[in-house]
XYZ file of C-alpha atoms in Angstrom:
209
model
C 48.934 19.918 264.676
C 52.812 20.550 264.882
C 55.044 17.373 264.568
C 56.834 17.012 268.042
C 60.250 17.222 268.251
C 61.215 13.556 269.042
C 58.654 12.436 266.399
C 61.039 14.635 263.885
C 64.209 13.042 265.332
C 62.774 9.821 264.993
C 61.632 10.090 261.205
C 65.379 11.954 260.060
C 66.974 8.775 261.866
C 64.349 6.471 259.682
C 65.625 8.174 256.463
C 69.233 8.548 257.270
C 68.783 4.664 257.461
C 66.494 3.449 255.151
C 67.382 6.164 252.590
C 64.443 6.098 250.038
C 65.129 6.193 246.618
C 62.135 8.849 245.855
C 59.200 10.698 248.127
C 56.731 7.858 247.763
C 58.801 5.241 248.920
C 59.522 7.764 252.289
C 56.398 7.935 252.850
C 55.235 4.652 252.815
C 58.016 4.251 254.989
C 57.074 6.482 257.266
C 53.110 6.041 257.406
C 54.579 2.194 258.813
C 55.744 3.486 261.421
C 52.939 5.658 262.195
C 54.873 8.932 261.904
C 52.788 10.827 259.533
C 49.214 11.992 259.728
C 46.677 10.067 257.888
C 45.793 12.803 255.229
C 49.560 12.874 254.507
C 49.177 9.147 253.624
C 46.107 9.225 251.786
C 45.687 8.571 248.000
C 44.220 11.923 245.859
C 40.854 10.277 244.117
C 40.790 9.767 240.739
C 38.812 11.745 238.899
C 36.522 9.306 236.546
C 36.232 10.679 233.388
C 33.012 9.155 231.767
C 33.001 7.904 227.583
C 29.446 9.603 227.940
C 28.208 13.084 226.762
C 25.890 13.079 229.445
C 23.955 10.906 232.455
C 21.486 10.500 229.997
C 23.519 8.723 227.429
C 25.165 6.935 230.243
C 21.470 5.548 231.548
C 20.839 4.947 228.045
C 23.685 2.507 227.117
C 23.126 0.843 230.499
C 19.309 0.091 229.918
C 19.771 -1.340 226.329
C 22.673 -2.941 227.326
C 24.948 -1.223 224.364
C 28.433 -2.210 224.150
C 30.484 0.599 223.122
C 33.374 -0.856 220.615
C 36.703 0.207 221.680
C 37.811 2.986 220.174
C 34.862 4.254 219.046
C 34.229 7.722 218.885
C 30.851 10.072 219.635
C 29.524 12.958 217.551
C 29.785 14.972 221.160
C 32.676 17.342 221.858
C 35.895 15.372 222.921
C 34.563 12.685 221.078
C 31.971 12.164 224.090
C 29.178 9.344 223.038
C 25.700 10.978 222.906
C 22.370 9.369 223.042
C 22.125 9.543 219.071
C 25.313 7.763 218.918
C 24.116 5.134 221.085
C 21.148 4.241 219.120
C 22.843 3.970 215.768
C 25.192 1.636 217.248
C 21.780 -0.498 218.490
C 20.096 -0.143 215.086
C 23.187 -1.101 213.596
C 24.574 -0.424 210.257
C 21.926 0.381 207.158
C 21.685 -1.717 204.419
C 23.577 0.247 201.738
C 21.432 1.251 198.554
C 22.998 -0.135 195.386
C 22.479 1.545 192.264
C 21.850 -1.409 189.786
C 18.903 -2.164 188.140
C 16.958 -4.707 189.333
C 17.175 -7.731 186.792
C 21.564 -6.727 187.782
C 20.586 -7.395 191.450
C 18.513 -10.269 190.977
C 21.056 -11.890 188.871
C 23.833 -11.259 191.195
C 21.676 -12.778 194.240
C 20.933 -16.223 191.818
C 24.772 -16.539 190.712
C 26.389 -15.278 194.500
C 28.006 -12.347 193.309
C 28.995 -9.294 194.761
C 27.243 -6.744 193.344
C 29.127 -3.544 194.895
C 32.260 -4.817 193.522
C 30.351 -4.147 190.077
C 31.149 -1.426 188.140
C 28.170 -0.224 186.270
C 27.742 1.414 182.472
C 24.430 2.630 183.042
C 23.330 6.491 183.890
C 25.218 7.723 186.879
C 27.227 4.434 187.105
C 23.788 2.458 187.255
C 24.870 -1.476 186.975
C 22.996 -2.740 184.210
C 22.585 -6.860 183.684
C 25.010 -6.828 180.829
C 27.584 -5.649 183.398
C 27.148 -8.526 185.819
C 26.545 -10.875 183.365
C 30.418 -10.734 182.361
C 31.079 -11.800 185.720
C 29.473 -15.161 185.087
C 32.271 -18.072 183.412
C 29.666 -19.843 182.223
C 27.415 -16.600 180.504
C 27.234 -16.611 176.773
C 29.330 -14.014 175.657
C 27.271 -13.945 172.554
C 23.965 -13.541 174.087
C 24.079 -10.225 174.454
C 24.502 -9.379 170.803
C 21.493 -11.986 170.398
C 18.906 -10.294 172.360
C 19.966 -6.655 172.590
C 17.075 -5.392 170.553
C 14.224 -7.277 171.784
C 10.482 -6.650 170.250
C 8.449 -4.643 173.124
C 4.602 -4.883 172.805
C 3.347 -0.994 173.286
C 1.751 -2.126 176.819
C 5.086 -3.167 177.607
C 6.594 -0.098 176.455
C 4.998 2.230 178.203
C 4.958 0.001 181.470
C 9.199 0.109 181.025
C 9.322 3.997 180.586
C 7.310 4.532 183.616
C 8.636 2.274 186.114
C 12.327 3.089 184.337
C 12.999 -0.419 183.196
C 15.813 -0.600 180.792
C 16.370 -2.911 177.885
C 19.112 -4.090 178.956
C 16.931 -5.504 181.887
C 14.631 -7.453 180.001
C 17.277 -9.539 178.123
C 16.685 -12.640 180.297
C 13.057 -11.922 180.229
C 10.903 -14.760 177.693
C 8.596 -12.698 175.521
C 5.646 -14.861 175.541
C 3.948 -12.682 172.180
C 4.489 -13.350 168.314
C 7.715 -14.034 167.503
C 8.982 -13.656 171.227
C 7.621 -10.397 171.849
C 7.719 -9.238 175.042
C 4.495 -8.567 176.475
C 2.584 -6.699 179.644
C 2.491 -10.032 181.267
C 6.039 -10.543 181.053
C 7.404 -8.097 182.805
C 4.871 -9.014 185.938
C 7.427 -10.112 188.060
C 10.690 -7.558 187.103
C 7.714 -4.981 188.490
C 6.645 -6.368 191.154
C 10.258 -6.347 191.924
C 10.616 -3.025 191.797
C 7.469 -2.191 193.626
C 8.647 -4.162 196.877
C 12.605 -2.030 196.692
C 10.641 1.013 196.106
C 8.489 0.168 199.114
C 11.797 -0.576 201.217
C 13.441 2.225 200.395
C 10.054 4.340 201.190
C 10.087 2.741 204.769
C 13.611 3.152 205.521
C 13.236 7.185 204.622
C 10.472 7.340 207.581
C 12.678 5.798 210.204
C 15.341 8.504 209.407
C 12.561 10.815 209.651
């Protein structure tokens, strides 16, 4: 609908007065005074532009309640958060698989050191006890030299090479044979040990799966 001429006159004398500084300010002016139409005064919507690769995800975070961090960026293009995003962020980090044998870890856990701060002189950096050990102020520096070749039973020999026990984790380990052998028996608990990581390690491969 055309503007009528004394509505014009009246909205040049409004700006020849008031003199806006910019457009927005003359027509806020102007929509006071009821001189403009109302889509002429209306606000464009803003476009929401969702974190979310999809409804799904959305639905997703909202059910679980999932707090995205800020700044946090999805696998999805533009950085979009997918559902597989979201339910790493619920599971949480996973435990990070140290490569130390483990009499190392066991030691480390007793004492409250860090054992990823370790570095290790085993195969394929492996952290051996002897490595941790030299963390300890109070370790016998000389121990080492002491008990670095222990007497192994045969039993206990082959029960090392198959569950990969090193010597260097026995050293703490009271042979209970002649002459401080050590025996089958002995190593009971180190294997047990490495039973129940073997076991964790086995379950955490099946929730990946």
């Amino acid at each position: 609908m055309a503007t009528s001429a004394q509505t014009l006159s009246l909205i040049i004398d409004e700006l020849v007065k008031a003199k806006p500084l910019d457009r927005d300010a003359a027509v806020t002016l102007l929509a006071a005074k009821g001189y403009l139409p109302k889509k002429l005064t209306e606000k464009p919507k803003e476009k929401k532009v969702s974190r979310f690769a999809s409804k799904a995800a959305e639905d997703f975070a909202e059910a679980k309640g999932i707090v995205v961090p800020d700044g946090f960026k999805g696998t999805a293009n533009n950085d979009k958060i997918s559902v597989k995003d979201l339910k790493q962020l619920a599971e949480g980090p996973k435990k990070t698989k140290v490569n130390a044998s483990p009499s190392a870890q066991q030691f480390c856990r007793d004492n409250g050191l860090d054992i990823t701060k370790v570095k290790g002189s085993g195969t394929d950096g492996k952290v051996l006890l002897k490595d941790v050990k030299d963390l300890k102020p109070t370790a016998n520096a000389d121990s080492d030299e002491d008990t670095s070749k222990r007497k192994v039973s045969s039993a206990a020999a082959k029960l090392m090479k198959q569950y990969e026990i090193d010597e260097e984790d026995i050293v703490d380990i009271e042979g209970t044979g002649t002459n401080g052998t050590v025996v089958a028996k002995d190593l009971k608990e180190l294997i047990d040990m490495i039973k129940a990581e073997k076991s964790d390690e086995s379950s955490d491969e099946e929730d990946d799966e």
